[in-house]
PDB file of C-alpha atoms in Angstrom:
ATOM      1  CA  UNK A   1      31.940 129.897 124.937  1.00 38.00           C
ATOM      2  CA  UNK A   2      34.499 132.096 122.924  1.00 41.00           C
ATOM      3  CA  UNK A   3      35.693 131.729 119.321  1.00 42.00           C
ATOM      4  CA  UNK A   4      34.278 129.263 116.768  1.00 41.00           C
ATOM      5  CA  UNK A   5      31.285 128.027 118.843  1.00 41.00           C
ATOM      6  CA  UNK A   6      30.570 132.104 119.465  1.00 39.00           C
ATOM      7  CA  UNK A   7      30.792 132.593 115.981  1.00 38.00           C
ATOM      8  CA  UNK A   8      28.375 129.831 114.979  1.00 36.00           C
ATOM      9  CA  UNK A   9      25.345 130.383 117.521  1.00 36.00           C
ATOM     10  CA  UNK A  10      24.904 134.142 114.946  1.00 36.00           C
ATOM     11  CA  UNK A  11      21.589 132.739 113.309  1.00 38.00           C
ATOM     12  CA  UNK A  12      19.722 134.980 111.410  1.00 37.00           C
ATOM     13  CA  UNK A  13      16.209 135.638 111.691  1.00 38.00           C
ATOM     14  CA  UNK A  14      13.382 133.700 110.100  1.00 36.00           C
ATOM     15  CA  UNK A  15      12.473 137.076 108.207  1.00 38.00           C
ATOM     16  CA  UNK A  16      15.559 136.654 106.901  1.00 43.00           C
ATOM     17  CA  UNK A  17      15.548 134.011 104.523  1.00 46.00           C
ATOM     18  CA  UNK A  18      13.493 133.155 101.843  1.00 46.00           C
ATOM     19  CA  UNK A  19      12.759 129.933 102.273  1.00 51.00           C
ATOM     20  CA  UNK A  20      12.136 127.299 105.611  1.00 55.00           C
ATOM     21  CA  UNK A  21      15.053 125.373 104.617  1.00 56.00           C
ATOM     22  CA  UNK A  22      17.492 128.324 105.078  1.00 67.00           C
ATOM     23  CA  UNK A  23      15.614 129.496 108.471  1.00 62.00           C
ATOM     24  CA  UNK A  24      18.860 129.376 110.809  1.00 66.00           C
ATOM     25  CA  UNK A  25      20.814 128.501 108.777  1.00 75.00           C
ATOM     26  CA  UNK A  26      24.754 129.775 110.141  1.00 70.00           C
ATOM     27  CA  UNK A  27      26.382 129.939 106.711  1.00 73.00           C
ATOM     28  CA  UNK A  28      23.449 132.063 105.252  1.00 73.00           C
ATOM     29  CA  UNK A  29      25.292 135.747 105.254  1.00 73.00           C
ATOM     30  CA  UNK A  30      28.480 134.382 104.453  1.00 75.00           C
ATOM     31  CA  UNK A  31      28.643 131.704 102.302  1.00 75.00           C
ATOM     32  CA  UNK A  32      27.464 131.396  98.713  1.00 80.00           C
ATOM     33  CA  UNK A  33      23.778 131.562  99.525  1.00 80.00           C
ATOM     34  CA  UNK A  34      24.619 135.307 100.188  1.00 77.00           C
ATOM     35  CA  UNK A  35      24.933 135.894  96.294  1.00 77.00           C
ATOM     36  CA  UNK A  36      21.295 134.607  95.331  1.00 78.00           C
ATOM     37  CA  UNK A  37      18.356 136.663  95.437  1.00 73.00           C
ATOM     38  CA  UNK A  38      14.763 135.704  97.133  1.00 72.00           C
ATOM     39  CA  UNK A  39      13.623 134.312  94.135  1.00 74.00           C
ATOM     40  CA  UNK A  40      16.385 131.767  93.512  1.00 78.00           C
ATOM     41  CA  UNK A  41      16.965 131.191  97.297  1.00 79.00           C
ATOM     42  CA  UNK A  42      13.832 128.332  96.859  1.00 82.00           C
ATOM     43  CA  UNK A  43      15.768 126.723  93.776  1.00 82.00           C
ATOM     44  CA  UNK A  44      18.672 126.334  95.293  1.00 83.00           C
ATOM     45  CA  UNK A  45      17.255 124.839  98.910  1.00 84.00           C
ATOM     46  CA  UNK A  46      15.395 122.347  97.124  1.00 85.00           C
ATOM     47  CA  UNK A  47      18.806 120.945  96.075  1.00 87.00           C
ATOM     48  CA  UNK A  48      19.981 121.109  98.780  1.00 88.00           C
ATOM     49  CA  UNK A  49      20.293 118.272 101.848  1.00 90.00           C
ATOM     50  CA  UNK A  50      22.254 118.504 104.998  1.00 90.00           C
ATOM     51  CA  UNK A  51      25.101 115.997 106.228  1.00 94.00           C
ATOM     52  CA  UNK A  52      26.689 115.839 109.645  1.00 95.00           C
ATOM     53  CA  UNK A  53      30.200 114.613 110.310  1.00 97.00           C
ATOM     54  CA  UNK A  54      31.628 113.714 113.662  1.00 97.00           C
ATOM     55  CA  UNK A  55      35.235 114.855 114.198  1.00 96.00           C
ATOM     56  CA  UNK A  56      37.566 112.511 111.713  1.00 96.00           C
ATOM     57  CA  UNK A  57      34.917 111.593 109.747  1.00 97.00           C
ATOM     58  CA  UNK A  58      36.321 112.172 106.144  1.00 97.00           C
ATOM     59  CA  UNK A  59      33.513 114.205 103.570  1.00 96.00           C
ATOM     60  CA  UNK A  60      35.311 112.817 100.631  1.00 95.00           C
ATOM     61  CA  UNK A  61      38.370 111.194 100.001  1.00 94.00           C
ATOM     62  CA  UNK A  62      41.210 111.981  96.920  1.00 91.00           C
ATOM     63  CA  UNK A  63      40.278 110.098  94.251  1.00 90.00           C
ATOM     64  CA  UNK A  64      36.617 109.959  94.980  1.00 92.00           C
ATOM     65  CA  UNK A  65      34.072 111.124  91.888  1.00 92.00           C
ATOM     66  CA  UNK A  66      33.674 114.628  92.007  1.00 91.00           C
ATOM     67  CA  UNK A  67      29.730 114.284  92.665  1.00 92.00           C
ATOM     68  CA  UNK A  68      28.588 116.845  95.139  1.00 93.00           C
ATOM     69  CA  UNK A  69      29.695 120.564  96.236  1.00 92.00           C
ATOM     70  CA  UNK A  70      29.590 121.597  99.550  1.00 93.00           C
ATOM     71  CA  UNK A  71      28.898 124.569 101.826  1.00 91.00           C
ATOM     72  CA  UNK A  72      30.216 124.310 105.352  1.00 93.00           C
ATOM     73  CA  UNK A  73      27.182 125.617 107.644  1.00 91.00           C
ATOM     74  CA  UNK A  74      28.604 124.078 111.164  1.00 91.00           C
ATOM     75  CA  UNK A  75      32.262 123.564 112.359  1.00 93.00           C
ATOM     76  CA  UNK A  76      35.357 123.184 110.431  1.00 95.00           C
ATOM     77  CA  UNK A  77      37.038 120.755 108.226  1.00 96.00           C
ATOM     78  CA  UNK A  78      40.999 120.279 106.656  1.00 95.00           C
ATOM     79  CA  UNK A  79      41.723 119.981 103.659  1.00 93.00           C
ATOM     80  CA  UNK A  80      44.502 117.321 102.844  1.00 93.00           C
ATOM     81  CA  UNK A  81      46.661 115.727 100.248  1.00 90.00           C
ATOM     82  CA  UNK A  82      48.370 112.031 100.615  1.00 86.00           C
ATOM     83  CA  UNK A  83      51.642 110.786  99.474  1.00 83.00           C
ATOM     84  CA  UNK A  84      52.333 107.339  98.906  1.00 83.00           C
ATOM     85  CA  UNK A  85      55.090 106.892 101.497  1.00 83.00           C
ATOM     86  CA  UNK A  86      51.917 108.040 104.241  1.00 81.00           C
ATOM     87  CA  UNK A  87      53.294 111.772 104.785  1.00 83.00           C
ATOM     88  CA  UNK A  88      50.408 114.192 103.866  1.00 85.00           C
ATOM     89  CA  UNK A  89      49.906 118.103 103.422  1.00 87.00           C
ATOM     90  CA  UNK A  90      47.241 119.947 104.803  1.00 91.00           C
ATOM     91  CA  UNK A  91      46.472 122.427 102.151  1.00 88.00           C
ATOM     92  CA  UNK A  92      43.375 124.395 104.012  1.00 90.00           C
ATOM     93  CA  UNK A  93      41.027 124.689 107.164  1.00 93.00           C
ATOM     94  CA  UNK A  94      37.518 124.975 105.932  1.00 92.00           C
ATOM     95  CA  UNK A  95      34.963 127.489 107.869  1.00 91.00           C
ATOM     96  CA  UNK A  96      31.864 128.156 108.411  1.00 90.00           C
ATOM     97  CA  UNK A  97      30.506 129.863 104.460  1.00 87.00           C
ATOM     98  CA  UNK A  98      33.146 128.008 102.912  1.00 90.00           C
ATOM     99  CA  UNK A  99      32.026 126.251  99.840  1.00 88.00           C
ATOM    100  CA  UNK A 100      34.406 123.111  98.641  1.00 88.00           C
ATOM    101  CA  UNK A 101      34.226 120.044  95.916  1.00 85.00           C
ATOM    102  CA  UNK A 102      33.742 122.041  92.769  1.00 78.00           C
ATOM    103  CA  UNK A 103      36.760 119.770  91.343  1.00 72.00           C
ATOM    104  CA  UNK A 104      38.111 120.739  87.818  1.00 70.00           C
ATOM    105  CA  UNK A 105      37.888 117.378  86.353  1.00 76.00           C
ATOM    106  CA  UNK A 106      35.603 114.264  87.618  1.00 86.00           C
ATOM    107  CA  UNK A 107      37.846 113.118  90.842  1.00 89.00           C
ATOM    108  CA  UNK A 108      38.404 114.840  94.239  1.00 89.00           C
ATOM    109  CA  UNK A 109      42.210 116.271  94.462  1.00 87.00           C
ATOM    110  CA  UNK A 110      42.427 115.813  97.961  1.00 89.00           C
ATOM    111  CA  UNK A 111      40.360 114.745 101.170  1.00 93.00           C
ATOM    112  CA  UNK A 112      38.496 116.738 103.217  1.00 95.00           C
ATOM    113  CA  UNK A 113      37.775 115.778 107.390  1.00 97.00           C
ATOM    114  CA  UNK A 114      36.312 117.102 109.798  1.00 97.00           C
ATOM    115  CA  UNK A 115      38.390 118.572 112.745  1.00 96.00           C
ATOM    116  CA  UNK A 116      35.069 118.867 115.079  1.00 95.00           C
ATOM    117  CA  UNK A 117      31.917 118.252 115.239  1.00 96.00           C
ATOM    118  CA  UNK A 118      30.483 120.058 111.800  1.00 95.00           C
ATOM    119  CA  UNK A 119      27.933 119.803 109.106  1.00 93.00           C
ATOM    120  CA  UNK A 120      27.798 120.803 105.650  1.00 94.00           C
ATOM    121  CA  UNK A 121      24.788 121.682 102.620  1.00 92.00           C
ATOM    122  CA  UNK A 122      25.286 119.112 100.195  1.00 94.00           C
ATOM    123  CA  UNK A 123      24.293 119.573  96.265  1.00 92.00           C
ATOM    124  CA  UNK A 124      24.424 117.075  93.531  1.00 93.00           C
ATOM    125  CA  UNK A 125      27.058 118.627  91.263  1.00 90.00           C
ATOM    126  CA  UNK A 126      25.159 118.682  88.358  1.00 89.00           C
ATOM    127  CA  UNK A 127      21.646 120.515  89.596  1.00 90.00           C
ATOM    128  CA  UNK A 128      24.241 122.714  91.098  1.00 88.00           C
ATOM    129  CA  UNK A 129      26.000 123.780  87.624  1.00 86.00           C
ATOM    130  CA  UNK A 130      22.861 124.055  85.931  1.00 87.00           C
ATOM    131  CA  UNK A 131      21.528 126.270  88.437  1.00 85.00           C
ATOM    132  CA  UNK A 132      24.500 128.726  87.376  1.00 83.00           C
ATOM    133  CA  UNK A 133      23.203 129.115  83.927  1.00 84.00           C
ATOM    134  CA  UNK A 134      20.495 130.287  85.606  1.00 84.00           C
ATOM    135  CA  UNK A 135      21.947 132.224  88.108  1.00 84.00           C
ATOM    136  CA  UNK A 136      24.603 135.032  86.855  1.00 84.00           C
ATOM    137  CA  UNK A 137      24.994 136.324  90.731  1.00 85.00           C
ATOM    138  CA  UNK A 138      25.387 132.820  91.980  1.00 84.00           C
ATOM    139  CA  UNK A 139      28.011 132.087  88.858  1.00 82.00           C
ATOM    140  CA  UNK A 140      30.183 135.243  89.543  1.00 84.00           C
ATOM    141  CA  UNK A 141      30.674 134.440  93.464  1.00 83.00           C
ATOM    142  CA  UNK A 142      31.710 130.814  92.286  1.00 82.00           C
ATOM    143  CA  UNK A 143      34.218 132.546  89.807  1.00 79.00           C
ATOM    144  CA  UNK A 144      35.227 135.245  92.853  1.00 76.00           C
ATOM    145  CA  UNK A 145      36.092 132.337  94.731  1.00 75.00           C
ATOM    146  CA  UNK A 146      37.619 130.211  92.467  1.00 74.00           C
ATOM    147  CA  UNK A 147      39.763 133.231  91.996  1.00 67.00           C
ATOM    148  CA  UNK A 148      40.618 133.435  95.171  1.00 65.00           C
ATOM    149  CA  UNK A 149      41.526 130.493  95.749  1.00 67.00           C
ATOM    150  CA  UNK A 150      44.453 130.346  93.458  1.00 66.00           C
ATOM    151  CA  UNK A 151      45.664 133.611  94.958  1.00 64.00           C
ATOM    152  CA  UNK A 152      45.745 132.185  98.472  1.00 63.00           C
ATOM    153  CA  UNK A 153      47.330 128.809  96.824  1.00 66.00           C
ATOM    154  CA  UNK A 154      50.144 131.390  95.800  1.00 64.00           C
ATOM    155  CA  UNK A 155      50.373 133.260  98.794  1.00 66.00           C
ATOM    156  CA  UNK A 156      50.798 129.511 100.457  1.00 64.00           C
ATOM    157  CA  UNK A 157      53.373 129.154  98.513  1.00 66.00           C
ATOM    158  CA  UNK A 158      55.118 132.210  99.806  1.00 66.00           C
ATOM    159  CA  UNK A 159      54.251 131.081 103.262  1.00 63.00           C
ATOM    160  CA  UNK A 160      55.878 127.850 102.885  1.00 69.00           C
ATOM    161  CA  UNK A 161      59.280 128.969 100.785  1.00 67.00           C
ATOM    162  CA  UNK A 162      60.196 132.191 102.426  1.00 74.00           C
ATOM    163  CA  UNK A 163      58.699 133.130 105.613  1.00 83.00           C
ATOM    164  CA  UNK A 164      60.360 131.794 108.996  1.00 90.00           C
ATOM    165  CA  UNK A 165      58.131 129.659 111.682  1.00 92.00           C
ATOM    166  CA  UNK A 166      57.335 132.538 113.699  1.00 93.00           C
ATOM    167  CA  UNK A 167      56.115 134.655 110.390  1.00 92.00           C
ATOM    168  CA  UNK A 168      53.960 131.586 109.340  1.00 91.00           C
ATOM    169  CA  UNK A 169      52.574 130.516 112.418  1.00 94.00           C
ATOM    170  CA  UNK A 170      51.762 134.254 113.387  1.00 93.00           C
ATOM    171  CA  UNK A 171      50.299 134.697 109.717  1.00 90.00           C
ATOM    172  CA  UNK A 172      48.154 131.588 110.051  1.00 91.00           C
ATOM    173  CA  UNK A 173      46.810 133.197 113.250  1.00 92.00           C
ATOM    174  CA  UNK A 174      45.857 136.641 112.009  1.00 91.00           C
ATOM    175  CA  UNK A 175      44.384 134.657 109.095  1.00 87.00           C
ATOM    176  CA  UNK A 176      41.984 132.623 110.729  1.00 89.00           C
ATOM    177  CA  UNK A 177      40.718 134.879 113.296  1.00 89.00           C
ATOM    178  CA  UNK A 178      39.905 137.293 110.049  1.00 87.00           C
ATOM    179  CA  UNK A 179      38.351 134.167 107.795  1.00 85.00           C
ATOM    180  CA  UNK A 180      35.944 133.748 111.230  1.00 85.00           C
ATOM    181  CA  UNK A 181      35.206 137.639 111.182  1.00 80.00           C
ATOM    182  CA  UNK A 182      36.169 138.392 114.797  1.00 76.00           C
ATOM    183  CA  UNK A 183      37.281 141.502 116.715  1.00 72.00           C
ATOM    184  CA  UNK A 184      41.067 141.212 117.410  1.00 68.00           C
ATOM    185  CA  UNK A 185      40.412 140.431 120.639  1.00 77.00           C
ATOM    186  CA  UNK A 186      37.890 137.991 120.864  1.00 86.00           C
ATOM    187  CA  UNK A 187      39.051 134.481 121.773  1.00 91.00           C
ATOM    188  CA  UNK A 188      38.792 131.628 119.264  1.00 91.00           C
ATOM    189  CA  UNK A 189      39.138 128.133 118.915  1.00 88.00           C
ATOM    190  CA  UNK A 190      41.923 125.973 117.209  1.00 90.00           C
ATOM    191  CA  UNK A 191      40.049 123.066 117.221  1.00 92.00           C
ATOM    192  CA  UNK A 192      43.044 121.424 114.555  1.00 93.00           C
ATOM    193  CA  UNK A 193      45.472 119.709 116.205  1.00 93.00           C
ATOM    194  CA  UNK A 194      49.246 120.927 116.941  1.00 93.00           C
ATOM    195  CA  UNK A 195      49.744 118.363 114.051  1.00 94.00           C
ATOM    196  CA  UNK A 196      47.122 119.557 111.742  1.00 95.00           C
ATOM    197  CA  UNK A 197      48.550 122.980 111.931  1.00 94.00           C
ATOM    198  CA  UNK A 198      52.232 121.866 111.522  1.00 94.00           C
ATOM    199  CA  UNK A 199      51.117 120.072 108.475  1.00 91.00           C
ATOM    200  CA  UNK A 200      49.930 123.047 106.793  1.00 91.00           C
ATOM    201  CA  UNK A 201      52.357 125.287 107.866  1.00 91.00           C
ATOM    202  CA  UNK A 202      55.457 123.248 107.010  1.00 88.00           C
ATOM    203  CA  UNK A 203      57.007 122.797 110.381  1.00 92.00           C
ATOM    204  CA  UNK A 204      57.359 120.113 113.051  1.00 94.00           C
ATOM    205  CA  UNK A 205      54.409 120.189 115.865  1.00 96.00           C
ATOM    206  CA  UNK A 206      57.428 121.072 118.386  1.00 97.00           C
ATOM    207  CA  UNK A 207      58.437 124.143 116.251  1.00 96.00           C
ATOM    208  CA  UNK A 208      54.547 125.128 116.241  1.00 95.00           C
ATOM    209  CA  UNK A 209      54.409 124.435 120.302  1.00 94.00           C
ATOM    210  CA  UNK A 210      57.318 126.282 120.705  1.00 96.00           C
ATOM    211  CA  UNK A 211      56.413 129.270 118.549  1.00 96.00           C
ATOM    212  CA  UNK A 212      53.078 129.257 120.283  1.00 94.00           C
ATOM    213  CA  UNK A 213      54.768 129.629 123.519  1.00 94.00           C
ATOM    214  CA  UNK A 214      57.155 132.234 122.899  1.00 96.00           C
ATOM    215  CA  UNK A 215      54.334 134.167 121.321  1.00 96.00           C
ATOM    216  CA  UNK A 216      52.393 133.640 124.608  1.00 95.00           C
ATOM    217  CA  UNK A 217      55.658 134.896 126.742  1.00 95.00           C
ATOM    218  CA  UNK A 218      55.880 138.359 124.418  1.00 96.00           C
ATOM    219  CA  UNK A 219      52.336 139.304 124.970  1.00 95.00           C
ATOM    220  CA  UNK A 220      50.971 138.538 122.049  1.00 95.00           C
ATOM    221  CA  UNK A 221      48.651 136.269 122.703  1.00 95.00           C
ATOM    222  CA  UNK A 222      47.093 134.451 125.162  1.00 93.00           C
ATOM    223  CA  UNK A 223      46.342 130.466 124.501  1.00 88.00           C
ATOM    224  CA  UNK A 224      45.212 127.532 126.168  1.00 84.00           C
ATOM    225  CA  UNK A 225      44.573 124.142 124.343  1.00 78.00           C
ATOM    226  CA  UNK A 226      42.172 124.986 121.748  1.00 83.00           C
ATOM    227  CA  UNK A 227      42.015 128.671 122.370  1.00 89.00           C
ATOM    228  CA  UNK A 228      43.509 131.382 121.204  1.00 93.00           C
ATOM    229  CA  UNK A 229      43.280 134.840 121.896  1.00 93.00           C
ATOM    230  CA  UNK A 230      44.931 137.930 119.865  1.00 94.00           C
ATOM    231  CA  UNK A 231      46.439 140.671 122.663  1.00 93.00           C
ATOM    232  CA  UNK A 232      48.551 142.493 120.306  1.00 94.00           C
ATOM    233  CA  UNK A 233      47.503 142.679 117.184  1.00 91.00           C
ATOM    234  CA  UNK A 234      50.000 145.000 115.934  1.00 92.00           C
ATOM    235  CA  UNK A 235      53.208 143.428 117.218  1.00 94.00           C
ATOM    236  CA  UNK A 236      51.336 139.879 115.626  1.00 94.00           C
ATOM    237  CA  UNK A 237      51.555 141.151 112.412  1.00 92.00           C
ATOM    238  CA  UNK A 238      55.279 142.359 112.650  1.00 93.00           C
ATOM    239  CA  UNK A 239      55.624 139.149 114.233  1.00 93.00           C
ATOM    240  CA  UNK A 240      54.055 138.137 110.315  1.00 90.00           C
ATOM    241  CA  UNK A 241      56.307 140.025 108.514  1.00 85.00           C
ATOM    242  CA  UNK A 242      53.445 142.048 106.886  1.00 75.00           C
ATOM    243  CA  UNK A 243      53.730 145.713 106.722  1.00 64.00           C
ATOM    244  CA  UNK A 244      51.012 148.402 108.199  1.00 59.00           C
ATOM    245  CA  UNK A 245      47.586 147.419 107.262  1.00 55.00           C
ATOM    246  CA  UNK A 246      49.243 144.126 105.140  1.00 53.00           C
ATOM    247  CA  UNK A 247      46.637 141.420 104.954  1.00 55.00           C
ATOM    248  CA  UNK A 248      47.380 137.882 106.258  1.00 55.00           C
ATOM    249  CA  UNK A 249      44.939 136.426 104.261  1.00 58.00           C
ATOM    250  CA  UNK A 250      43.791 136.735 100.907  1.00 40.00           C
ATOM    251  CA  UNK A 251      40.426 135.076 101.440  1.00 36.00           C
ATOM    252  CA  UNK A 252      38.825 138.019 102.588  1.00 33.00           C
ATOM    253  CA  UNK A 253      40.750 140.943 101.110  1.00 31.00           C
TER     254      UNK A 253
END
């Protein structure tokens, strides 16, 4: 099986994690964890306790106390905002070494679901923050993400104000296979739905079929259902509008 699945049966080895808890664990070289040393990897297991969502099931809702953080170890979940006429936004796709929930104030901004079959690491907020007094590595990748994040929340904003369909659907492409750390030419899943992507992307899920298609038609790419698979990765990120060697996403840049 290609993409996401491919991606997640990487385990690493027993010798190398620190403690039991963390043996196999899929998230261990890219999420979070990666910042803490041996000694702290113990600490920060014992926090720690897994939870497994079935696609749709919702992590946390908008609204809901701010009480845990998260670090998705297993599958992939959206991040979404309500309005009160029903519309929504999907603000982000959540993968594998992504950590979520560290709210600025006490309530969740938006909800977060789960678009397969996925688990996450779940830490009682608190432990968690005093664990980064504790912890400068762990407490300067928090910061490097939270940094991030509001440069990807900008370059969103770009997405969704000046680029045409094609440029955002081909940007969202290049972005995800990157944020899964694939060759270009591995396949990978899009286990969102047509909706879920229009959503985020600002278009109507006929725009984003037919975008898809005429993509598929130049070459591009090839795609089935849930599949996707970059052909030319070049012509994909003309398609973008990004120059030579222009990154599609922030996250990882």
């Amino acid at each position: 099986m290609a993409g996401v699945a491919q991606l997640l049966r990487v385990r690493p080895q027993a010798s190398d994690c620190a403690h039991p808890h963390c043996v196999g664990c899929e998230a261990r070289r890219m999420g979070i964890c990666a910042a803490v040393g041996p000694g702290f990897l113990p600490r920060l297991s014992a926090l720690a306790s897994e939870q497994q969502l079935a696609t749709g099931a919702t992590l946390f809702e908008e609204g809901d106390a701010a009480e845990s953080v998260y670090i998705v170890t297993h599958g992939m979940l959206k991040l979404y905002k309500g309005m009160v006429d029903g519309r929504r936004q999907v603000i982000g796709f959540m993968v594998v070494g992504d950590f979520l929930g560290l709210a600025f104030g006490r309530l969740h901004l938006c909800t977060a679901e789960a678009v397969m079959p996925s688990s996450v690491c779940r830490f009682r907020r608190q432990k968690f923050v005093e664990l980064l007094d504790e912890c400068p590595s762990l407490e300067r990748e928090i910061l490097h993400r939270t940094s991030t994040e509001l440069a990807v929340a900008q370059e969103q904003m770009l997405l969704l104000g000046r680029k045409t369909a094609s440029e955002r659907l081909a940007s969202f492409i290049l972005c995800l296979a990157r944020r899964l750390r694939l060759p270009d030419d591995q396949p990978f899943e899009l286990p969102m739905s047509r909706s879920d992507i229009a959503d985020y992307l600002g278009l109507t899920v006929e725009t984003v079929s037919r975008t898809l298609a005429s993509f598929r038609r130049a070459a591009l790419i090839d795609f089935d259902r849930h599949t996707v698979a970059i052909r030319r990765p070049r012509q994909l990120q003309h398609a973008a509008g990004l120059t030579e060697g222009g990154s599609p996403c922030l996250a990882l840049s």
